[in-house]
Coordinates of C-alpha atoms in Angstrom, one line a residue:
Chain L
M1 CA -13.9 -88.7 26.9
A2 CA -17.2 -88.7 25.2
N3 CA -18.0 -85.0 25.9
T4 CA -15.7 -83.4 23.4
H5 CA -18.4 -81.1 22.3
S6 CA -20.1 -78.4 24.3
P7 CA -23.6 -79.2 25.5
L8 CA -24.9 -76.4 23.2
F9 CA -23.4 -78.1 20.2
R10 CA -24.8 -81.4 21.1
F11 CA -28.2 -79.8 21.7
W12 CA -28.1 -78.2 18.3
R13 CA -27.1 -81.5 16.6
E14 CA -30.1 -83.2 18.0
F15 CA -32.4 -80.2 17.4
S16 CA -31.3 -79.9 13.8
E17 CA -32.3 -83.5 13.0
N18 CA -35.9 -82.2 12.9
R19 CA -36.2 -80.1 9.7
L20 CA -39.6 -78.7 10.7
A21 CA -38.2 -77.6 14.0
V22 CA -35.4 -75.8 12.3
V23 CA -37.8 -74.0 9.9
A24 CA -40.0 -73.0 12.9
L25 CA -37.0 -71.7 14.7
L26 CA -36.0 -69.6 11.7
I27 CA -39.4 -68.2 11.5
V28 CA -39.4 -67.3 15.1
L29 CA -36.0 -65.7 14.8
A30 CA -37.1 -63.8 11.7
L31 CA -40.1 -62.4 13.6
M32 CA -37.9 -61.5 16.5
V33 CA -35.5 -59.7 14.2
L34 CA -38.3 -57.9 12.5
A35 CA -39.7 -56.9 15.9
L36 CA -36.4 -55.8 17.2
F37 CA -35.3 -53.8 14.2
A38 CA -38.8 -52.6 13.2
P39 CA -37.8 -48.8 13.3
Y40 CA -35.0 -49.5 10.8
I41 CA -37.0 -51.7 8.5
V42 CA -40.3 -50.0 8.1
P43 CA -40.6 -46.5 6.6
Q44 CA -42.9 -45.0 9.2
N45 CA -43.3 -44.8 12.9
P46 CA -47.1 -45.1 13.3
Y47 CA -46.9 -43.6 16.8
D48 CA -45.3 -40.4 15.5
L49 CA -48.0 -38.0 14.6
E50 CA -45.7 -35.8 12.6
T51 CA -45.1 -38.4 9.9
L52 CA -48.8 -38.9 9.4
S53 CA -50.8 -37.1 6.8
L54 CA -54.5 -37.2 6.4
M55 CA -54.0 -36.9 2.7
D56 CA -52.8 -40.5 2.7
A57 CA -55.8 -41.9 4.6
R58 CA -57.6 -45.0 3.4
R59 CA -55.4 -45.7 0.5
A60 CA -55.2 -49.0 -1.3
P61 CA -52.1 -51.3 -1.1
G62 CA -49.3 -50.1 -3.4
F63 CA -50.1 -46.4 -3.0
I64 CA -47.2 -44.1 -3.0
G65 CA -47.9 -41.6 -0.3
S66 CA -46.7 -38.1 0.5
G67 CA -43.7 -39.6 2.3
G68 CA -42.4 -40.8 -1.1
Y69 CA -42.5 -44.5 -0.2
V70 CA -44.9 -47.4 -1.2
H71 CA -47.6 -48.4 1.3
F72 CA -47.5 -52.1 0.6
L73 CA -50.5 -52.8 2.6
G74 CA -52.2 -49.5 2.2
T75 CA -53.1 -47.0 4.9
D76 CA -55.7 -46.7 7.6
P77 CA -58.2 -43.8 8.0
Q78 CA -55.6 -41.7 9.8
G79 CA -53.0 -42.1 7.0
R80 CA -50.8 -44.7 8.9
D81 CA -48.9 -47.2 6.9
L82 CA -50.4 -50.6 7.9
L83 CA -47.3 -52.6 7.3
S84 CA -45.4 -50.3 9.7
A85 CA -48.3 -50.6 12.2
I86 CA -48.1 -54.4 12.0
F87 CA -44.4 -54.5 12.7
Y88 CA -44.6 -52.1 15.6
G89 CA -47.5 -54.1 16.9
L90 CA -45.4 -57.2 16.8
R91 CA -42.9 -55.6 19.0
I92 CA -45.4 -55.0 21.7
S93 CA -47.0 -58.4 21.3
I94 CA -43.8 -60.3 21.6
M95 CA -42.4 -58.2 24.4
I96 CA -45.6 -58.5 26.5
G97 CA -46.1 -62.1 25.7
I98 CA -42.6 -63.1 26.7
A99 CA -42.4 -60.9 29.7
A100 CA -45.8 -62.2 31.0
G101 CA -44.9 -65.8 30.2
C102 CA -41.6 -65.6 32.0
I103 CA -43.0 -63.9 35.1
A104 CA -45.8 -66.4 35.2
L105 CA -43.3 -69.2 34.9
V106 CA -41.2 -68.0 37.8
L107 CA -44.2 -67.2 40.0
G108 CA -46.2 -70.3 39.1
T109 CA -43.2 -72.7 39.5
S110 CA -42.4 -71.2 42.9
V111 CA -45.9 -71.6 44.1
G112 CA -46.2 -75.2 42.8
I113 CA -42.9 -76.4 44.1
F114 CA -43.4 -74.7 47.5
A115 CA -46.8 -76.3 47.8
A116 CA -45.5 -79.7 46.9
Y117 CA -42.5 -79.4 49.3
V118 CA -44.3 -78.2 52.4
G119 CA -47.4 -80.3 52.0
G120 CA -50.2 -80.3 54.5
K121 CA -52.7 -77.4 55.0
I122 CA -50.5 -74.9 53.1
E123 CA -50.4 -77.2 50.1
N124 CA -54.2 -77.6 50.1
F125 CA -54.8 -73.9 50.5
L126 CA -52.5 -72.9 47.7
M127 CA -53.5 -75.6 45.3
R128 CA -57.3 -74.9 45.8
I129 CA -56.7 -71.3 44.9
V130 CA -54.9 -72.4 41.8
D131 CA -57.7 -74.9 41.0
L132 CA -60.3 -72.2 41.5
Q133 CA -58.5 -70.0 39.1
L134 CA -58.1 -72.7 36.5
S135 CA -61.9 -73.1 36.5
F136 CA -62.2 -69.6 35.0
P137 CA -61.2 -69.1 31.4
A138 CA -58.0 -67.2 31.2
I139 CA -59.4 -64.6 28.8
L140 CA -62.3 -63.8 31.3
L141 CA -59.9 -63.4 34.1
A142 CA -57.6 -61.2 32.1
L143 CA -60.5 -59.1 30.9
V144 CA -61.7 -58.5 34.5
L145 CA -58.2 -57.7 35.7
V146 CA -57.5 -55.3 32.8
A147 CA -60.9 -53.6 33.5
L148 CA -60.0 -53.3 37.2
L149 CA -56.3 -52.3 36.8
G150 CA -56.7 -50.0 33.8
Q151 CA -54.7 -49.9 30.7
G152 CA -50.9 -49.9 30.4
K153 CA -48.0 -52.2 29.8
F154 CA -47.5 -53.2 33.4
Q155 CA -51.2 -53.6 34.0
L156 CA -51.5 -55.8 31.0
I157 CA -48.5 -57.9 32.0
A158 CA -49.9 -58.2 35.5
A159 CA -53.3 -59.4 34.1
L160 CA -51.6 -61.9 31.8
V161 CA -49.5 -63.2 34.7
A162 CA -52.4 -63.6 37.0
A163 CA -54.3 -65.4 34.3
Q164 CA -51.5 -67.8 33.4
Y165 CA -49.4 -68.6 36.5
A166 CA -52.0 -71.2 37.6
Y167 CA -51.0 -73.4 34.7
F168 CA -47.4 -73.3 35.7
A169 CA -48.3 -73.8 39.3
R170 CA -50.3 -76.9 38.5
T171 CA -47.6 -78.4 36.3
A172 CA -44.8 -77.7 38.7
Y173 CA -46.9 -79.0 41.6
G174 CA -47.7 -82.3 39.9
A175 CA -44.1 -82.9 38.9
A176 CA -42.7 -81.9 42.2
K177 CA -45.2 -84.0 44.1
G178 CA -43.9 -87.0 42.2
E179 CA -40.3 -86.1 42.7
R180 CA -40.8 -85.4 46.4
K181 CA -41.3 -89.0 47.2
K182 CA -38.1 -90.2 45.5
D183 CA -35.1 -91.4 47.4
Y184 CA -32.7 -88.7 46.2
V185 CA -34.9 -86.1 47.9
E186 CA -34.9 -88.1 51.1
A187 CA -31.2 -88.6 50.8
A188 CA -30.7 -84.8 50.4
L189 CA -33.0 -84.1 53.4
A190 CA -31.1 -86.7 55.5
T191 CA -27.7 -85.1 54.8
P192 CA -29.2 -82.7 56.1
L193 CA -29.7 -79.9 53.6
S194 CA -32.0 -76.9 54.0
G195 CA -35.5 -77.2 52.5
F196 CA -34.7 -74.3 50.2
Q197 CA -31.7 -76.0 48.8
V198 CA -33.6 -79.3 48.3
A199 CA -36.4 -77.5 46.6
F200 CA -34.3 -75.5 44.2
K201 CA -31.3 -77.7 43.6
H202 CA -33.1 -81.0 43.4
L203 CA -36.8 -80.6 42.9
L204 CA -36.7 -77.7 40.4
P205 CA -34.3 -79.2 37.9
N206 CA -36.2 -82.4 37.9
C207 CA -39.5 -80.6 37.3
M208 CA -38.1 -78.7 34.3
P209 CA -39.1 -81.0 31.4
P210 CA -42.9 -80.6 31.8
L211 CA -42.5 -77.0 32.7
I212 CA -40.6 -76.2 29.4
V213 CA -43.5 -77.7 27.5
V214 CA -46.0 -75.7 29.4
A215 CA -43.9 -72.6 29.0
T216 CA -43.8 -72.8 25.2
V217 CA -47.6 -73.2 25.1
Q218 CA -48.2 -70.5 27.6
I219 CA -45.8 -67.9 26.2
A220 CA -47.5 -68.4 22.8
S221 CA -50.9 -68.1 24.4
A222 CA -49.8 -65.0 26.3
I223 CA -49.1 -63.4 22.9
S224 CA -52.5 -64.4 21.6
L225 CA -54.2 -63.3 24.8
E226 CA -52.5 -59.9 24.5
A227 CA -53.7 -59.6 20.9
T228 CA -57.2 -60.7 21.9
L229 CA -57.3 -58.0 24.6
S230 CA -56.1 -55.4 22.2
F231 CA -58.7 -56.5 19.7
L232 CA -61.4 -56.1 22.4
G233 CA -60.1 -52.6 23.1
L234 CA -58.5 -53.5 26.4
G235 CA -54.9 -53.8 25.3
L236 CA -52.4 -51.0 25.4
P237 CA -53.6 -47.5 24.7
V238 CA -52.2 -46.6 21.3
T239 CA -50.3 -43.7 22.7
E240 CA -51.2 -40.9 25.1
P241 CA -54.8 -41.0 26.4
A242 CA -55.2 -37.4 25.1
W243 CA -54.3 -38.7 21.7
H244 CA -57.1 -41.2 22.0
A245 CA -59.6 -38.5 23.0
H246 CA -58.5 -36.3 20.2
F247 CA -59.1 -38.8 17.5
K248 CA -62.1 -40.4 18.9
R249 CA -63.1 -42.1 15.8
I250 CA -59.7 -43.7 15.2
S251 CA -60.0 -47.4 14.7
L252 CA -56.4 -48.0 13.9
H253 CA -55.9 -49.5 17.2
D254 CA -58.4 -52.2 16.4
E255 CA -57.1 -52.7 12.9
R256 CA -53.6 -53.0 14.1
S257 CA -54.8 -55.6 16.5
L258 CA -56.8 -57.5 14.0
L259 CA -53.9 -58.0 11.7
D260 CA -51.6 -58.4 14.6
F261 CA -53.9 -61.1 16.0
G262 CA -53.6 -63.2 12.9
L263 CA -49.9 -62.7 12.8
S264 CA -49.3 -63.5 16.4
G265 CA -51.4 -66.6 16.0
R266 CA -48.9 -67.8 13.4
C267 CA -46.1 -66.6 15.6
S268 CA -47.3 -68.6 18.6
Y269 CA -47.8 -71.7 16.4
Y270 CA -44.1 -71.6 15.4
F271 CA -43.1 -71.0 19.0
D272 CA -44.9 -74.2 19.9
R273 CA -43.4 -76.2 17.1
G274 CA -39.8 -75.2 17.8
D275 CA -40.0 -75.5 21.5
Q276 CA -41.8 -78.7 21.6
H277 CA -39.0 -80.2 19.8
C278 CA -36.6 -78.7 22.3
W279 CA -38.5 -80.5 25.0
R280 CA -38.4 -83.8 23.2
S281 CA -34.7 -83.7 22.8
N282 CA -34.4 -82.4 26.3
Q283 CA -35.9 -85.6 27.6
R284 CA -32.7 -87.4 26.8
P285 CA -30.3 -85.9 29.3
V286 CA -27.8 -83.8 27.4
Chain Y
M1 CA -18.2 -97.9 77.7
S2 CA -20.6 -95.0 77.4
L3 CA -23.6 -95.3 75.3
F4 CA -22.8 -94.2 71.8
F5 CA -26.0 -94.7 70.0
Q6 CA -29.2 -95.6 71.6
V7 CA -32.7 -96.4 70.2
D8 CA -35.0 -96.2 73.2
Q9 CA -38.4 -97.7 73.1
V10 CA -39.2 -96.4 69.7
T11 CA -42.5 -96.8 68.1
R12 CA -43.6 -95.6 64.7
E13 CA -47.2 -95.6 63.6
F14 CA -48.5 -94.9 60.2
H15 CA -52.0 -93.6 60.0
P16 CA -54.1 -94.0 56.9
K17 CA -54.7 -90.7 55.1
I18 CA -58.4 -90.0 55.4
S19 CA -59.5 -87.5 52.9
L20 CA -62.6 -85.4 53.2
G21 CA -64.3 -87.7 50.7
D22 CA -63.5 -90.7 52.8
K23 CA -64.8 -88.9 55.9
I24 CA -68.1 -88.2 54.2
A25 CA -68.3 -91.7 52.9
S26 CA -67.7 -93.2 56.3
K27 CA -70.5 -91.0 57.8
L28 CA -72.8 -92.4 55.1
G29 CA -71.9 -95.9 56.2
A30 CA -69.1 -96.9 53.8
R31 CA -66.2 -98.8 55.4
V32 CA -63.1 -96.8 55.4
E33 CA -59.8 -98.1 56.8
T34 CA -58.9 -96.1 59.8
R35 CA -56.7 -98.5 61.6
S36 CA -53.1 -97.5 61.9
V37 CA -50.0 -99.7 61.4
K38 CA -47.3 -99.9 63.9
A39 CA -44.4 -100.4 61.6
V40 CA -42.0 -100.3 64.4
N41 CA -43.3 -101.4 67.8
N42 CA -41.5 -100.5 71.0
V43 CA -38.0 -101.3 69.8
S44 CA -34.8 -100.6 71.8
F45 CA -31.2 -101.3 71.0
Q46 CA -27.8 -99.9 71.7
L47 CA -24.7 -99.6 69.7
E48 CA -21.2 -99.2 71.0
E49 CA -18.7 -97.2 69.1
G50 CA -17.0 -99.1 66.3
Q51 CA -19.6 -101.9 66.4
T52 CA -21.7 -103.1 63.5
L53 CA -25.3 -104.3 64.2
G54 CA -27.0 -106.3 61.5
L55 CA -30.7 -106.0 61.3
V56 CA -32.5 -108.9 59.6
G57 CA -36.0 -109.8 58.9
E58 CA -38.5 -110.6 56.2
S59 CA -39.6 -107.8 53.9
G60 CA -42.3 -105.7 55.5
C61 CA -41.1 -106.4 59.1
G62 CA -40.2 -102.7 59.6
K63 CA -36.4 -102.9 59.2
S64 CA -36.2 -100.0 56.8
T65 CA -38.6 -97.9 58.9
L66 CA -36.4 -98.6 61.9
G67 CA -33.4 -97.6 59.8
K68 CA -35.1 -94.3 58.8
L69 CA -36.0 -93.6 62.4
A70 CA -32.4 -94.2 63.5
A71 CA -31.1 -92.0 60.6
G72 CA -33.3 -89.1 61.6
I73 CA -35.3 -89.2 58.3
L74 CA -38.6 -90.2 60.0
E75 CA -39.9 -88.9 63.2
T76 CA -40.7 -91.4 66.0
S77 CA -44.3 -91.6 67.2
E78 CA -43.0 -92.6 70.7
G79 CA -39.6 -93.0 72.2
T80 CA -36.3 -91.3 71.3
V81 CA -33.2 -92.0 69.2
L82 CA -30.1 -90.7 70.9
L83 CA -26.6 -90.1 69.6
D84 CA -24.2 -89.4 72.5
Q85 CA -27.2 -88.8 74.7
K86 CA -28.5 -86.1 72.3
P87 CA -31.7 -86.6 70.3
V88 CA -31.2 -87.1 66.6
M89 CA -34.3 -85.3 65.6
K90 CA -35.9 -82.1 66.9
D91 CA -39.2 -80.6 65.6
G92 CA -39.1 -82.8 62.5
K93 CA -35.6 -81.7 61.6
K94 CA -32.4 -83.7 61.8
T95 CA -30.0 -82.1 64.2
T96 CA -26.8 -83.9 63.4
T97 CA -24.6 -84.6 60.4
R98 CA -22.8 -87.5 62.2
I99 CA -25.4 -90.0 61.0
Q100 CA -25.5 -90.7 57.3
T101 CA -27.4 -93.2 55.2
V102 CA -26.6 -95.4 52.2
F103 CA -29.9 -96.3 50.5
Q104 CA -31.0 -99.4 48.9
D105 CA -31.5 -98.4 45.3
P106 CA -28.6 -96.4 43.9
F107 CA -30.7 -95.7 40.8
A108 CA -33.2 -93.7 42.8
S109 CA -31.0 -92.2 45.5
L110 CA -28.9 -90.1 43.2
D111 CA -30.4 -87.0 41.6
P112 CA -30.6 -87.7 37.9
R113 CA -30.0 -84.1 37.0
M114 CA -27.1 -83.3 39.2
K115 CA -23.5 -84.1 38.4
V116 CA -22.2 -86.8 40.8
G117 CA -19.3 -84.6 42.0
E118 CA -21.7 -81.9 42.9
A119 CA -24.0 -84.4 44.7
V120 CA -21.1 -85.5 46.8
A121 CA -19.8 -82.0 47.5
E122 CA -23.2 -80.5 48.2
G123 CA -23.7 -81.8 51.8
P124 CA -20.1 -81.0 53.1
I125 CA -20.3 -77.5 51.6
A126 CA -23.8 -76.8 53.0
N127 CA -22.7 -78.0 56.4
N128 CA -19.3 -76.2 56.4
L129 CA -17.2 -79.3 56.4
V130 CA -15.2 -78.1 53.4
S131 CA -14.9 -74.7 51.7
K132 CA -16.2 -74.2 48.2
A133 CA -12.6 -73.7 46.9
D134 CA -11.4 -77.0 48.3
A135 CA -14.5 -79.0 47.4
I136 CA -13.2 -80.3 44.1
A137 CA -10.1 -81.8 45.6
Y138 CA -12.1 -83.1 48.5
V139 CA -14.6 -84.9 46.3
K140 CA -11.9 -86.3 44.1
D141 CA -10.2 -87.7 47.1
W142 CA -13.4 -89.4 48.2
F143 CA -13.9 -90.8 44.7
A144 CA -10.5 -92.3 44.9
R145 CA -11.2 -93.8 48.3
V146 CA -14.3 -95.6 47.1
G147 CA -12.5 -96.9 44.1
L148 CA -13.8 -94.6 41.4
D149 CA -11.8 -92.6 38.9
P150 CA -11.6 -89.1 40.2
D151 CA -12.2 -87.7 36.7
F152 CA -15.8 -89.1 36.9
T153 CA -17.0 -86.2 39.0
D154 CA -18.3 -84.3 36.0
R155 CA -20.6 -87.1 34.9
Y156 CA -24.3 -87.7 35.5
P157 CA -25.6 -90.7 37.4
H158 CA -27.1 -92.3 34.3
Q159 CA -23.5 -92.7 33.0
F160 CA -22.7 -95.2 35.7
S161 CA -23.5 -98.8 36.5
G162 CA -25.3 -100.0 39.6
G163 CA -22.1 -100.8 41.5
Q164 CA -20.5 -97.5 40.6
R165 CA -23.6 -95.6 41.6
Q166 CA -23.6 -97.4 45.0
R167 CA -19.9 -96.4 45.4
I168 CA -20.9 -92.8 44.7
A169 CA -23.7 -93.1 47.2
I170 CA -21.2 -94.4 49.8
A171 CA -18.8 -91.5 48.9
R172 CA -21.7 -89.1 49.4
A173 CA -22.5 -90.5 52.8
L174 CA -18.9 -90.7 53.9
A175 CA -18.0 -87.2 52.7
M176 CA -20.1 -85.9 55.5
Q177 CA -17.6 -87.5 57.9
P178 CA -20.2 -89.5 59.8
D179 CA -19.6 -91.5 63.0
L180 CA -22.6 -93.7 62.4
L181 CA -23.4 -95.1 59.0
I182 CA -26.8 -96.6 58.3
C183 CA -26.8 -99.0 55.4
D184 CA -30.4 -99.8 54.3
E185 CA -30.0 -102.9 52.2
P186 CA -27.0 -101.4 50.4
V187 CA -26.4 -104.5 48.2
A188 CA -29.9 -105.8 47.7
S189 CA -30.3 -104.3 44.2
L190 CA -26.9 -105.2 42.9
D191 CA -25.5 -108.3 41.1
V192 CA -23.9 -110.9 43.3
S193 CA -20.4 -110.2 42.0
I194 CA -20.9 -106.5 42.6
Q195 CA -22.3 -107.2 46.0
A196 CA -19.0 -108.7 47.0
Q197 CA -17.1 -105.7 45.8
I198 CA -19.3 -103.3 47.6
I199 CA -19.2 -105.4 50.8
N200 CA -15.4 -105.5 50.7
L201 CA -15.3 -101.8 50.1
F202 CA -17.6 -101.3 53.0
L203 CA -15.5 -103.5 55.3
Q204 CA -12.3 -101.7 54.3
L205 CA -13.8 -98.2 54.9
R206 CA -15.3 -99.3 58.1
K207 CA -11.9 -100.3 59.4
D208 CA -10.1 -97.2 58.0
L209 CA -12.6 -94.7 59.4
N210 CA -13.6 -96.6 62.6
L211 CA -17.3 -96.4 61.7
T212 CA -20.2 -97.6 63.7
C213 CA -22.8 -99.2 61.5
L214 CA -26.3 -100.3 61.4
F215 CA -26.5 -102.7 58.6
I216 CA -30.0 -103.6 57.4
S217 CA -30.5 -106.5 55.1
H218 CA -32.7 -109.5 54.4
D219 CA -29.7 -111.4 53.2
L220 CA -28.6 -113.5 56.2
S221 CA -25.2 -114.5 54.7
V222 CA -24.3 -110.8 54.1
V223 CA -25.3 -109.9 57.6
R224 CA -23.4 -112.8 59.1
H225 CA -20.3 -111.6 57.2
V226 CA -20.3 -108.0 58.2
S227 CA -21.9 -107.7 61.6
D228 CA -20.6 -108.0 65.2
R229 CA -24.1 -108.3 66.5
V230 CA -27.4 -109.1 64.9
A231 CA -31.0 -108.2 65.8
V232 CA -33.8 -110.2 64.2
M233 CA -37.0 -108.3 63.5
Y234 CA -40.5 -109.7 63.1
L235 CA -43.5 -107.6 62.5
G236 CA -42.1 -104.4 64.0
K237 CA -40.5 -106.0 67.0
I238 CA -37.0 -107.2 67.7
V239 CA -37.4 -110.9 68.7
E240 CA -33.8 -111.8 69.2
E241 CA -30.6 -110.0 69.6
G242 CA -27.0 -111.2 70.3
E243 CA -23.5 -111.7 69.0
T244 CA -23.5 -112.8 65.4
S245 CA -21.9 -116.1 65.5
A246 CA -23.9 -117.1 68.6
V247 CA -27.2 -116.2 67.0
F248 CA -26.5 -117.9 63.8
E249 CA -25.1 -121.1 65.4
N250 CA -27.6 -121.4 68.2
P251 CA -30.7 -119.4 67.6
A252 CA -32.9 -118.9 70.7
H253 CA -36.1 -117.7 69.1
P254 CA -38.2 -120.1 67.0
Y255 CA -38.5 -117.4 64.3
T256 CA -34.7 -117.0 64.0
K257 CA -34.5 -120.8 63.9
A258 CA -37.0 -121.0 61.1
L259 CA -35.4 -118.1 59.3
L260 CA -32.0 -119.8 59.3
A261 CA -33.5 -123.1 58.3
S262 CA -35.1 -121.5 55.3
V263 CA -31.8 -120.4 53.8
P264 CA -31.0 -122.6 50.7
K265 CA -27.7 -124.4 51.3
L266 CA -25.1 -125.1 48.7
V267 CA -24.0 -128.5 50.1
L268 CA -26.5 -131.2 49.5
D269 CA -26.5 -134.5 51.4
K270 CA -27.3 -136.8 48.5
D271 CA -28.5 -136.4 45.0
E272 CA -32.0 -136.2 46.4
L273 CA -34.2 -133.2 45.7
V274 CA -33.9 -131.1 48.8
Q275 CA -36.9 -129.5 50.3
F276 CA -36.2 -126.3 52.1
E277 CA -38.0 -125.7 55.3
A278 CA -40.1 -122.7 54.5
I279 CA -41.8 -121.0 57.5
E280 CA -45.4 -122.1 57.5
G281 CA -48.1 -119.6 56.9
E282 CA -48.1 -115.9 56.0
I283 CA -46.8 -113.0 58.0
P284 CA -49.9 -111.7 59.8
S285 CA -51.3 -108.3 58.7
P286 CA -49.7 -105.6 60.7
L287 CA -53.2 -103.9 60.7
S288 CA -54.5 -106.6 63.0
P289 CA -51.6 -108.4 64.7
P290 CA -52.4 -111.5 66.7
P291 CA -53.3 -110.9 70.4
G292 CA -50.3 -112.7 71.9
C293 CA -46.9 -113.4 70.4
Y294 CA -46.9 -112.1 66.8
F295 CA -45.1 -115.3 65.7
A296 CA -47.6 -117.7 67.5
P297 CA -49.7 -118.5 64.5
R298 CA -46.7 -119.8 62.6
C299 CA -44.7 -121.1 65.5
P300 CA -44.1 -124.9 65.8
Y301 CA -43.4 -124.6 69.6
V302 CA -46.5 -122.6 70.3
G303 CA -48.0 -123.0 73.8
E304 CA -51.1 -121.7 75.5
K305 CA -49.5 -118.6 76.9
C306 CA -48.3 -117.5 73.4
N307 CA -51.8 -116.8 72.2
Q308 CA -52.6 -114.5 75.1
T309 CA -49.7 -112.4 76.0
N310 CA -46.8 -110.9 74.0
P311 CA -43.5 -112.2 75.4
P312 CA -41.1 -109.4 76.4
L313 CA -37.5 -109.3 75.1
E314 CA -35.5 -110.8 77.9
T315 CA -31.9 -111.8 78.6
V316 CA -31.5 -115.5 77.9
G317 CA -27.8 -115.8 78.0
F318 CA -24.5 -114.0 77.7
E319 CA -25.4 -110.8 75.8
R320 CA -28.3 -112.6 74.4
K321 CA -31.9 -111.4 74.3
A322 CA -35.0 -113.2 73.0
A323 CA -38.7 -112.6 73.1
C324 CA -40.1 -116.1 73.7
F325 CA -41.9 -118.0 76.5
Y326 CA -40.8 -121.4 75.4
I327 CA -37.3 -121.2 74.2
P328 CA -36.5 -124.4 72.4
A329 CA -34.8 -127.0 74.5
D330 CA -31.8 -127.4 72.3
F331 CA -30.9 -123.8 72.7
E332 CA -30.8 -124.2 76.5
K333 CA -28.6 -127.3 76.1
A334 CA -26.2 -125.7 73.8
N335 CA -26.2 -122.5 75.9
K336 CA -25.2 -124.5 79.0
Q337 CA -22.4 -126.2 77.1
A338 CA -21.0 -122.8 76.0

C-alpha cells in the first residue's frame, strides 16, 4: 500500500518543501502564541486601570516605570505600556479577523453553492445582490454598517462578514457553476440523491481549492479591515463607554490601532504566504 | 407479457437561452437564434423484462438525450416514460431507484474528491437499501462482483485506470439494485482490449441479475454483440427497429443500410484499396430539418413523396418497424423468403 503515512504527514512533507512557507507558518504561529499568551508575556494589562499610573505617561522607550519593569516601547499619555497594548491589540485583531473570515466563508459559500445549484430566478436574484455589494469598496460598507450597528465585538464581526461574504459567494458560485454541469453531479442526481446531499457532499468538496485561496486572502484582509476601522475610531471601544467619556482626550485607542495596523499588515502578509502554499500543494489531491 | 418499460411518444426540445442582452439586441434588429432543437422527436419504444435494446445512430442524433429521458435525468417536453405503468419522473424529480445509468466517460462520472467506496455506498445508504453499518461489506461485495479488489474502496478515482473506473461506475449503478440499466456509450472512451473486458462483465452481470438494458452506442459491432433488439436513430427519430440479427442482416430502412455499409470490414476481397461506402452529404441541421423525411437529402432511394411528408414508423415485417415510403426491394425479397 502506498498510503503508509497519514494524510497530515504527507501534507506536511509537501508543505515543508517550500522554505518560505515554513518561515511564514512559524511567524503566524509565533503571532498566535503571542496573542494567546499575551497576559503571561507582557507586564501590564492596558485595560486594567489599576495598573496605570499617570506618573509614567509619555515616557520614552526603555524607561523603567513605577511598576518596576522596562517599558521597551515607552508609554502613551495615560501611562500605558505600548508593548503590552500592541500584544493585547493583536489578540483582538486576530480573533475578530478569524471569526469574521470564517463566518463569511460559511455564509458566502452557502449562498454561492445554493445559487449555482438551484439556478433560474433565485440564482439571478442572489448573485445580483452579491454583484451589487461587490461594487462597493469593502471598507465603505464596513464603515456604514459599523456606524449603523454601533460599536462592539459582535457588531464589528457582523460588519466585516457583511462586507466580505460576497467574495466567498462569488468564488463558490463560479466554482460550483462549473462543477454543476459535470457528469458526476448528474450521476449523483440520477441515483437519486437529495439536492442537499449533492450540494454538500459533491459540489462543496470540489469547490474547496479556490475557496481556500480566497479564505486566506479574506481572513488577512479582515484583520486589516478591523485595524483600519479601529484606526478610524470605529473599531472596538477600548473598554467601557464610561471610561471613554472619562478620559475624553485619550488617544491610546488610536495609537494602539496605528501600531497594530502595521503589525497586522505584516501578519496578514504571512497568512497569505503560508496559506497560498497550502493551496498549491492542495491542488494535487492528497 | 405486461409492459415493463415504455417510452411513449416522447419529445424533448431544447430552447436557446435568450438573455436580457439578446432580447434587447433582437429588438434593435440584431439576429438572435430563437429556434429550438428537437433532440428527440416523438419517439416510442417498449422494453420487455430481461431484454436488451441497442440504440444506435450517428453522433448528434439524440441517442444520449433519449437515454437521459429514459433514465429520468432529463424531463420530457412531451410524452411520458413509464416503468411498470408508473411515470419515471414527477415535477422534475426522479421517482424511482429501479433505473440506473452507466455514463460514457468514467473520468467525469466519478467525483474526484470522494473515495470510490463512499461513492458506491452513498446511493444505497441514502435510499435505505443498506444500513450504514453494513455498507462497507456491501460495497466490498460489489467490488468483487465487478472484478475489483475489495481493498480498493479507500482509494480515490484518480488512482484507477479507465477500465477500472468504468467497473466502479458499473458497481455504483448496480449497487442500487436496479431492474433497468441504461448504458450510455459505456465503452466508447475505453481502449479496445478494455472494451472487451467491460462488455463481458456487462453480459455476465446482465445474466446473473436478470437485468433489462437500454444499451446506447455508436459502435455497431458492440450493439450487435449485446442486444436482443436494435433501434436505429436518425436526427431525433427512430427510423428502424427490430430483432438484432434481422436488422443487421436485412436492413429495411435506407439509412440503416447505409450505416451498415459504412462499417469498415476486416476481410478484403483482393489486395485492392477498398473504398468504404460513406453516407453522402452531411446530417442536416436539427435547427431546420428537411420538410419531409429527414433522411431524404442523403437517401439514394429518394422519391417525390419523401420530400413532402415524413414517413411514420410502420410495421414492415415480423416485429419489424421502419419509417420509409420506399423500402428497398431487396428487403421485401429477403423478408418474403424468411
